[in-house]
Coordinates of C-alpha atoms and ligand atoms in Angstrom, one line a residue:
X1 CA 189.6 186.0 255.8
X2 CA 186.9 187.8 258.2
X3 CA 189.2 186.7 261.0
X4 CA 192.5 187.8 259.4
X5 CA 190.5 191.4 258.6
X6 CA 188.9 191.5 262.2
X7 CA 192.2 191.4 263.5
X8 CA 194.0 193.9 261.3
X9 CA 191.6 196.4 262.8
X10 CA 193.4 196.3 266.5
X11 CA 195.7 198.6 265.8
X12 CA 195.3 199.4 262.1
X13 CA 197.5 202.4 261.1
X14 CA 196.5 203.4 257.2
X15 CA 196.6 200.3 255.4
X16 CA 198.6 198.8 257.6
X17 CA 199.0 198.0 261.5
X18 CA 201.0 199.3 264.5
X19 CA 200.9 196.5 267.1
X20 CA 203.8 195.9 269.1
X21 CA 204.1 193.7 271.7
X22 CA 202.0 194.5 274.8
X23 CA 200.9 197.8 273.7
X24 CA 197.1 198.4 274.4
X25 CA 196.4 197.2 271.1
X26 CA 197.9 194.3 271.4
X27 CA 196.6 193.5 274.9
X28 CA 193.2 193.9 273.1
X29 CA 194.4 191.7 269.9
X30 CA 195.5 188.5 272.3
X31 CA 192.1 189.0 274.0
X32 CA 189.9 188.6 270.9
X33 CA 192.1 185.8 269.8
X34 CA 191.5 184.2 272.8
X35 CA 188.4 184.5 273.0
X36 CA 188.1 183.6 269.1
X37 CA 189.5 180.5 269.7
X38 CA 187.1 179.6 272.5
X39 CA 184.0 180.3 270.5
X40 CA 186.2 177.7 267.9
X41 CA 185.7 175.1 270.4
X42 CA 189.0 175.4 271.5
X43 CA 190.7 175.1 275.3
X44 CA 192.6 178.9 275.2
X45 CA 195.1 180.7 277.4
X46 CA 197.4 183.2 277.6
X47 CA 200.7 182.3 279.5
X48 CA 203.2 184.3 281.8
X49 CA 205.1 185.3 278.4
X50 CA 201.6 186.5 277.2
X51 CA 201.6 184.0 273.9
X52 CA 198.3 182.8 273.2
X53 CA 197.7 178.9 273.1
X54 CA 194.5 177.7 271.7
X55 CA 194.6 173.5 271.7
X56 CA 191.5 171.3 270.4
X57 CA 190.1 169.2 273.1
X58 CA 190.5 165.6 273.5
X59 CA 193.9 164.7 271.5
X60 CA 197.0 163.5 273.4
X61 CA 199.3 164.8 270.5
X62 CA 199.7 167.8 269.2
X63 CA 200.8 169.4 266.0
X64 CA 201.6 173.2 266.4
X65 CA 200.7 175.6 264.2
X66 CA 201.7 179.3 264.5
X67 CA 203.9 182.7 264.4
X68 CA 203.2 185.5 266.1
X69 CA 200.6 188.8 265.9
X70 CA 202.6 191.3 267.4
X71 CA 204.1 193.7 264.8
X72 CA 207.1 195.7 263.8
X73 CA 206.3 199.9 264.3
X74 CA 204.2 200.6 261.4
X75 CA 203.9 197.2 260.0
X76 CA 201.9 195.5 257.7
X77 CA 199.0 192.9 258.5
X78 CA 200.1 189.7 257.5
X79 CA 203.3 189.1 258.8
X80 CA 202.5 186.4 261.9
X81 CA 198.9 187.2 262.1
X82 CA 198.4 185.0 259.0
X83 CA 200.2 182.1 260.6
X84 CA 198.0 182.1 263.5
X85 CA 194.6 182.7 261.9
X86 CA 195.4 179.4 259.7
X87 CA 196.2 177.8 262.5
X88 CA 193.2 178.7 264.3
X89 CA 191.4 178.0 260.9
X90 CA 192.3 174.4 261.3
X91 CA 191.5 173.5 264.4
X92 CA 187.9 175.0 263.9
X93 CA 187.9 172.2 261.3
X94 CA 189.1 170.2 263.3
X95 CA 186.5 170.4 266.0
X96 CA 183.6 170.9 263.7
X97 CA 184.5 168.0 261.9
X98 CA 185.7 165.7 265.1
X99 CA 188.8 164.5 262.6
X100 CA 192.0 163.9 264.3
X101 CA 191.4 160.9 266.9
X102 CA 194.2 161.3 269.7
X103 CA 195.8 163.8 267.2
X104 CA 195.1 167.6 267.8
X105 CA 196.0 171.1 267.2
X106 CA 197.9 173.6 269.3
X107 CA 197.3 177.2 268.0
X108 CA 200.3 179.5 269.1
X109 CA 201.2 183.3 269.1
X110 CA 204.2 183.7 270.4
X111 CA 204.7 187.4 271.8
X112 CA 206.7 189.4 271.0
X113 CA 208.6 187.4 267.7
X114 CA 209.4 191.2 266.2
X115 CA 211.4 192.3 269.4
X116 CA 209.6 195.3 271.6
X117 CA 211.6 193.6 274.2
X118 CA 213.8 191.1 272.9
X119 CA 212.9 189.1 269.0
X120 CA 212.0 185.7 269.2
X121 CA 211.0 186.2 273.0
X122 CA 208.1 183.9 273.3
X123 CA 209.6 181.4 271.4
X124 CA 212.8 181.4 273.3
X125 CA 211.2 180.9 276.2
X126 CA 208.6 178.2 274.6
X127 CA 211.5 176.0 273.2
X128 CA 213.8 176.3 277.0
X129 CA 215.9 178.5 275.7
X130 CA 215.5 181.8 278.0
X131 CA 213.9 181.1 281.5
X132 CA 211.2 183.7 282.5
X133 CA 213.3 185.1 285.0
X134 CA 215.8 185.8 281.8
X135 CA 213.9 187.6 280.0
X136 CA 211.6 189.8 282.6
X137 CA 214.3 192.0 283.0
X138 CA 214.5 193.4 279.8
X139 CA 213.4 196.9 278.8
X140 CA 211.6 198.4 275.9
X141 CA 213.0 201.8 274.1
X142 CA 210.5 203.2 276.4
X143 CA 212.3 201.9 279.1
X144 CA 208.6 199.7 279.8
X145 CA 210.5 196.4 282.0
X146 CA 209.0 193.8 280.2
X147 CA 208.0 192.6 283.6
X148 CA 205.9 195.6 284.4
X149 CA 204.0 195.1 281.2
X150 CA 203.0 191.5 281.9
X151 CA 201.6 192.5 285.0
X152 CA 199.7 195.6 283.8
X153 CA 198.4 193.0 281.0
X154 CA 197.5 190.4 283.2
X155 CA 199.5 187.8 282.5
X156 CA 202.4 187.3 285.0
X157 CA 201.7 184.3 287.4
X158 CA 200.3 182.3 284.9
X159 CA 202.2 179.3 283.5
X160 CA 204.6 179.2 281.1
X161 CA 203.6 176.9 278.0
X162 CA 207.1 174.8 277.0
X163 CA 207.8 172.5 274.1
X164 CA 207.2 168.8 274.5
X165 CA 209.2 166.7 272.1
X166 CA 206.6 163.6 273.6
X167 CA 203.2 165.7 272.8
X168 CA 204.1 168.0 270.0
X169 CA 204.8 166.2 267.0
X170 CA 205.7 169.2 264.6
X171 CA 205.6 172.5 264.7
X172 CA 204.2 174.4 261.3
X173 CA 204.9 178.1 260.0
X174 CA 203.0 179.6 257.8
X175 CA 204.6 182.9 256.7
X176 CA 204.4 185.6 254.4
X177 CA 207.8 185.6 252.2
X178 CA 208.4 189.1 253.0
X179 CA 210.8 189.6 249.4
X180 CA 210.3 189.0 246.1
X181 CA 211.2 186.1 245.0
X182 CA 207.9 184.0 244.5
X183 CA 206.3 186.8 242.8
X184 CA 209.1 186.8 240.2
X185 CA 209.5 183.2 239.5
X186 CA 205.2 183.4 239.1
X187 CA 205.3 180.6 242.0
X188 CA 202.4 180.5 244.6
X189 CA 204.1 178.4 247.8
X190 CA 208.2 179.1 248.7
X191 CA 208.7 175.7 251.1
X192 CA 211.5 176.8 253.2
X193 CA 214.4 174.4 253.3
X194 CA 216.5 176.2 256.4
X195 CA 216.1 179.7 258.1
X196 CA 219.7 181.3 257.3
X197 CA 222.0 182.0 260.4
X198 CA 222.7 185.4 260.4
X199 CA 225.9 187.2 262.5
X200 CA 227.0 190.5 263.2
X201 CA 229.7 192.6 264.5
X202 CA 231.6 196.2 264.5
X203 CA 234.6 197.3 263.5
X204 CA 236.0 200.4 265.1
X205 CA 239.5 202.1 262.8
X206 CA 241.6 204.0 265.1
X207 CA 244.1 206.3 263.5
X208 CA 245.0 209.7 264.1
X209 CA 243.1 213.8 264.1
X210 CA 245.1 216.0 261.5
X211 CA 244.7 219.1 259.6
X212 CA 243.2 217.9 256.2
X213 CA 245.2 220.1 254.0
X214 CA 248.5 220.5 255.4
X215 CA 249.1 216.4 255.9
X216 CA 250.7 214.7 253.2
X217 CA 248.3 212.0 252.0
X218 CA 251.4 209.1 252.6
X219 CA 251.9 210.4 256.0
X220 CA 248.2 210.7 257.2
X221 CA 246.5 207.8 259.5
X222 CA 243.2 208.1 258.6
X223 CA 240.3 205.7 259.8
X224 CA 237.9 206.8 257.0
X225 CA 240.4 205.9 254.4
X226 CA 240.7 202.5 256.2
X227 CA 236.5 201.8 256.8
X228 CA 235.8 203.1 252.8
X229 CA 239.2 200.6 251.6
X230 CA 237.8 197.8 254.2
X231 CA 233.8 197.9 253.1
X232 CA 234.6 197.5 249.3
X233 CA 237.3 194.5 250.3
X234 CA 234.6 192.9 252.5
X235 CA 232.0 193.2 250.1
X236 CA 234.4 191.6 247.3
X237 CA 235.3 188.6 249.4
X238 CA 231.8 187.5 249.9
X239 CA 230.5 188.3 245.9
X240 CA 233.3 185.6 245.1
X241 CA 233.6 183.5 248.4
X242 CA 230.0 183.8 249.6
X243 CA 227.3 181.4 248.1
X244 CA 224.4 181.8 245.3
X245 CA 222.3 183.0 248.2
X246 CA 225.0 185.2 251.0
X247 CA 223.9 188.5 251.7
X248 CA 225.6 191.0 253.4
X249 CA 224.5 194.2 254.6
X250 CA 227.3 197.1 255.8
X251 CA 223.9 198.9 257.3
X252 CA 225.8 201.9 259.7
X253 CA 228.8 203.9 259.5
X254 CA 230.4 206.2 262.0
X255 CA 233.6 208.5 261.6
X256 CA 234.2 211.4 264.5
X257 CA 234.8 214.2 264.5
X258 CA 233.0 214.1 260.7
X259 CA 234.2 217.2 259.3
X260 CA 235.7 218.4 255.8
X261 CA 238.8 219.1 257.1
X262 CA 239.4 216.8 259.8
X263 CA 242.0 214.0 259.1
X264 CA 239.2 211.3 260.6
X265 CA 241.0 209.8 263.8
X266 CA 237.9 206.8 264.3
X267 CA 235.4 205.1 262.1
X268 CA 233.2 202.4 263.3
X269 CA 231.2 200.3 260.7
X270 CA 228.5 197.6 261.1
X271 CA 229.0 194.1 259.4
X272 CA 226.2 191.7 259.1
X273 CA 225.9 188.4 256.8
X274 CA 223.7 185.5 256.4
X275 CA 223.8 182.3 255.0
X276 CA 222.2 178.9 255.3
X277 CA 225.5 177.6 255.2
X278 CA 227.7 177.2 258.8
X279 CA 230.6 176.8 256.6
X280 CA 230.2 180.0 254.3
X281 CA 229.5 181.9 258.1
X282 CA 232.2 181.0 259.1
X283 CA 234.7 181.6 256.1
X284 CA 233.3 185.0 256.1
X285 CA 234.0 185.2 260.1
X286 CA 237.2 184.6 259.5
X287 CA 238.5 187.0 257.1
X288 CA 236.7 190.0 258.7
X289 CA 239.8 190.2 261.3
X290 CA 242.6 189.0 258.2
X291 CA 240.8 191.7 255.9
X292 CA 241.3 194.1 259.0
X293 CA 244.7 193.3 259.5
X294 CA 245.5 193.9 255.7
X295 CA 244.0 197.6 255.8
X296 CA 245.4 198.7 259.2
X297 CA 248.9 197.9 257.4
X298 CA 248.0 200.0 254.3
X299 CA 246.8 202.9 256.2
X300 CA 248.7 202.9 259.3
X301 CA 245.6 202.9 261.6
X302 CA 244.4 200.3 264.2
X303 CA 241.2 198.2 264.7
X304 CA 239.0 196.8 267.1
X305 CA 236.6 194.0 266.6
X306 CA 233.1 193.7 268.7
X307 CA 231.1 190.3 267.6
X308 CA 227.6 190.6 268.1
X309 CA 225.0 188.3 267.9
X310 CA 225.6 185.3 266.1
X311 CA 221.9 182.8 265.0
X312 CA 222.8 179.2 263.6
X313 CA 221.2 178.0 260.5
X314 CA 217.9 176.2 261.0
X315 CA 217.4 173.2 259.1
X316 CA 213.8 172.2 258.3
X317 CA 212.4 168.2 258.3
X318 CA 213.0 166.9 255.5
X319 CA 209.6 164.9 255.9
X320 CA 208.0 168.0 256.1
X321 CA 209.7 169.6 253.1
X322 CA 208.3 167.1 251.2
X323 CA 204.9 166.5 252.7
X324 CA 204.8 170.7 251.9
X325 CA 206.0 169.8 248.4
X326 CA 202.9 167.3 248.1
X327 CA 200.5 169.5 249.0
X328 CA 201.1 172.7 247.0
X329 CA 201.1 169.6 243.8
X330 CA 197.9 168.1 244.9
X331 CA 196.7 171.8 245.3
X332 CA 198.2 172.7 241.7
X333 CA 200.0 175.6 243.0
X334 CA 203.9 176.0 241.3
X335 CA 206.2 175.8 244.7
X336 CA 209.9 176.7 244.7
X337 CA 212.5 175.4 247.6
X338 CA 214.3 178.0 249.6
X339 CA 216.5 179.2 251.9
X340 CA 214.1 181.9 254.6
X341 CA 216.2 185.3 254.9
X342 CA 214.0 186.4 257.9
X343 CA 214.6 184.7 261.1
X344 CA 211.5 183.0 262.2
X345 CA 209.8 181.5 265.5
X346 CA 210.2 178.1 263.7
X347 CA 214.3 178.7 264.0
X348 CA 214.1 178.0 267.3
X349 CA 211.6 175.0 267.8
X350 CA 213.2 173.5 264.5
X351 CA 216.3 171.7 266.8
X352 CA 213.6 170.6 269.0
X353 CA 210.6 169.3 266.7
X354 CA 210.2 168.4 263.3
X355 CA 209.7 171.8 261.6
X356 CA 208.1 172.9 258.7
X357 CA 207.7 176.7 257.0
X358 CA 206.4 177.9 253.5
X359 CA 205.4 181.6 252.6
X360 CA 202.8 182.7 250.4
X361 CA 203.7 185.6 247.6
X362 CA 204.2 189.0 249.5
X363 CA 202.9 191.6 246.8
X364 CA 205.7 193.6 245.1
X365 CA 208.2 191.9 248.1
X366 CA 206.8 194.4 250.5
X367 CA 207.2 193.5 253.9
X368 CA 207.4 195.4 258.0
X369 CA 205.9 198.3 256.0
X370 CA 202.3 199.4 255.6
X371 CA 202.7 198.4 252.0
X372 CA 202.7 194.6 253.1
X373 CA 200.3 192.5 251.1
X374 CA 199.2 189.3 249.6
X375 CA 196.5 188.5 247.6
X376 CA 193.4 186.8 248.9
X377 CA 193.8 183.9 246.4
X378 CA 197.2 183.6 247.6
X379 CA 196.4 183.6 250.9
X380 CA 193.5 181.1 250.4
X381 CA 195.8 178.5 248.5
X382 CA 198.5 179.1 251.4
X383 CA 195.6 177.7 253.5
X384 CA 194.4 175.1 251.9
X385 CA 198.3 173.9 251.4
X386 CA 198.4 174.2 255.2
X387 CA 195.1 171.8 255.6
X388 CA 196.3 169.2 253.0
X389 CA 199.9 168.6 254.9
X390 CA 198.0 168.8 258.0
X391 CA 195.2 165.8 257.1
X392 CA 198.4 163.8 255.3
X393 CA 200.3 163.9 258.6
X394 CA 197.0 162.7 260.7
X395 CA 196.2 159.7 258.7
X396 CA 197.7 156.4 260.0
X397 CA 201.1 156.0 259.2
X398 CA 202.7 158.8 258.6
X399 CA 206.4 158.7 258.2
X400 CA 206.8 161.7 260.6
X401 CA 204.4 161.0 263.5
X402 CA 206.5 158.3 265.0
X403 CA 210.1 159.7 264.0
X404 CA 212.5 160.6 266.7
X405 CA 213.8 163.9 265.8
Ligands
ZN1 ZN1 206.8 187.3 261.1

């Protein structure tokens, strides 16, 4: 808890922190934790993508445990940070205890999971999926290359740590839930069963600029008409075709000119959905242009589709779903089974490694807000879940450590 607290203050804004990626503060965070994890008797470093990697000495096999400490603007002080701090919590007990034999701990921030430059960045490049010389490119809002801030920080030319399916064994994720669904069921650990895949596009209605009060309603082509007709079919499809868990989100709309007595000519909305399901995605992906098709006969406009970014569903181990569900019984805290709305680092390595997540109860649901908060009990049990899964997977034969993924 002194180390979560110690870290909160780089950064701290009110009762919550403002840390993003390779901002000064965050320069300053990665170098505490750095040099926390030496003084935990661990080998540390900061790679080329500037994610911190703590690993206790003398194992030949790792398990990973981490998230990330960067923050969204204005964020709270738990989402990632407590990930990492468990993680280096258990390998300090590790080394002070010498348990383990050839197995070990790797303690990882990955930078930038909440997107100054590009979400997941860290971990894209951990698990293979972006090269360095992808990603360097990319600029922040404050047009910051994220090249330029490595180099300011310190950390371009160093190596770049990558996944080993031969050396890391699993990778664990200990999150915040960041909604309110543990609270309100009264349970203490949510183990995550898949990370939903989430996808997105735009819809643009082109019809036609008229005078609003002299154009007969059946003779006008008007794209609002179309966008306010479309949304409410959209949103119908997936209550009744979606499953128990779909959400949907129509977060922007557009309509030019925007005036009271402007026939609107263009509307553009913003579509996004998740589900853990790749067969509710893509049921949902394919009505959006039949849907579209439907409308731009009814009002006598025209559409254009733009996908956007489209993340699979991550399954989690099942071994480690149920060495999670062990633990929280052994630790007598009520668990639950569920699908994570928030994408996650552990997305990405879970096609690689067996992958495990569970969240701890985020206060009133609050999450990527000052608000954010989780009672120290919570936290605590989170923790010692963590430690129990952890000791069951290094004593001798475990189902998972010789399971080819
Ligand atoms: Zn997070």
């Amino acid at each position: 808890m002194a180390d979560l607290r110690e870290l909160a203050e780089f950064g701290r804004y009110e009762s919550g922190v403002n840390r993003r990626a390779l901002t000064p503060e965050d320069i300053a965070a990665r170098a505490w934790l750095e040099n926390r994890m030496r003084q935990a008797g661990l080998d540390a470093r900061i790679d080329g993508v500037g994610s911190v990697i703590g690993t206790t000495p003398g194992a030949t096999r790792y398990i990973v445990v981490g998230s990330h400490t960067d923050t969204v603007p204005k964020g709270g002080w738990l989402d990632g940070a407590m990930g990492v701090i468990f993680g280096l919590e258990v390998a300090r007990a590790f080394v002070e205890s010498g348990t383990g034999g050839d197995i070990g701990i790797q303690v990882m921030s990955f930078n930038d999971e909440e997107g100054r430059f590009a979400g997941l960045m860290g971990s894209s490049v951990f698990c293979s999926l972006k090269t360095l010389e992808e990603v360097i490119g990319i600029r922040a809002d404050d047009n910051t290359t994220l090249a330029s801030a490595l180099e300011d920080a310190g950390y371009a030319g160093q190596p770049v740590a990558e996944i080993d399916p031969a050396t890391h064994i699993a990778y664990l994720e200990p999150h915040i839930e960041q909604g309110p669904l543990l609270e309100s069921r009264k349970k203490k650990i949510g183990i995550v069963t898949e990370i939903v895949g989430a996808e997105r596009c735009r819809i643009r209605f082109l019809g036609q600029a008229d005078h609003a009060g002299t154009t007969p309603m059946a003779m006008r082509r008007d794209a609002a008409g179309a966008l306010y007709d479309y949304a409410v079919r959209f949103a119908g499809f997936c209550r009744e075709h979606g499953g128990d868990n779909t959400v949907w989100n129509l977060g922007n709309v557009g309509l030019e000119p925007g005036a009271y007595n402007v026939v609107t000519p263009e509307s553009t909305l913003y579509i996004e959905y998740r589900d853990g399901s790749p067969e509710i995605l893509r049921r949902i992906r394919e009505i959006i242009p039949v849907l579209a098709t439907e409308i731009c006969d009814l009002h006598d406009v025209e559409y254009e589709l733009d996908d956007g970014v489209r993340a699979q569903p991550a399954a989690m181990n099942e071994t480690l779903i149920n060495c999670i569900e062990a633990a929280a019984d052994k630790c007598d805290a009520p668990s639950l089974r569920m699908p994570s709305g928030a994408g996650h680092d552990a997305m990405l390595c879970a096609p690689i490694i067996p992958t495990g997540m569970f969240f701890v109860p985020s206060i009133d649901g609050r999450s990527h807000d000052i608000a954010e908060d989780t009672k120290e009990d919570d936290i605590i049990i989170g923790l010692r879940v963590l430690s129990t899964v952890i000791s069951g997977l290094v004593a001798d034969g475990s189902p998972l450590i010789n399971q080819t993924h």
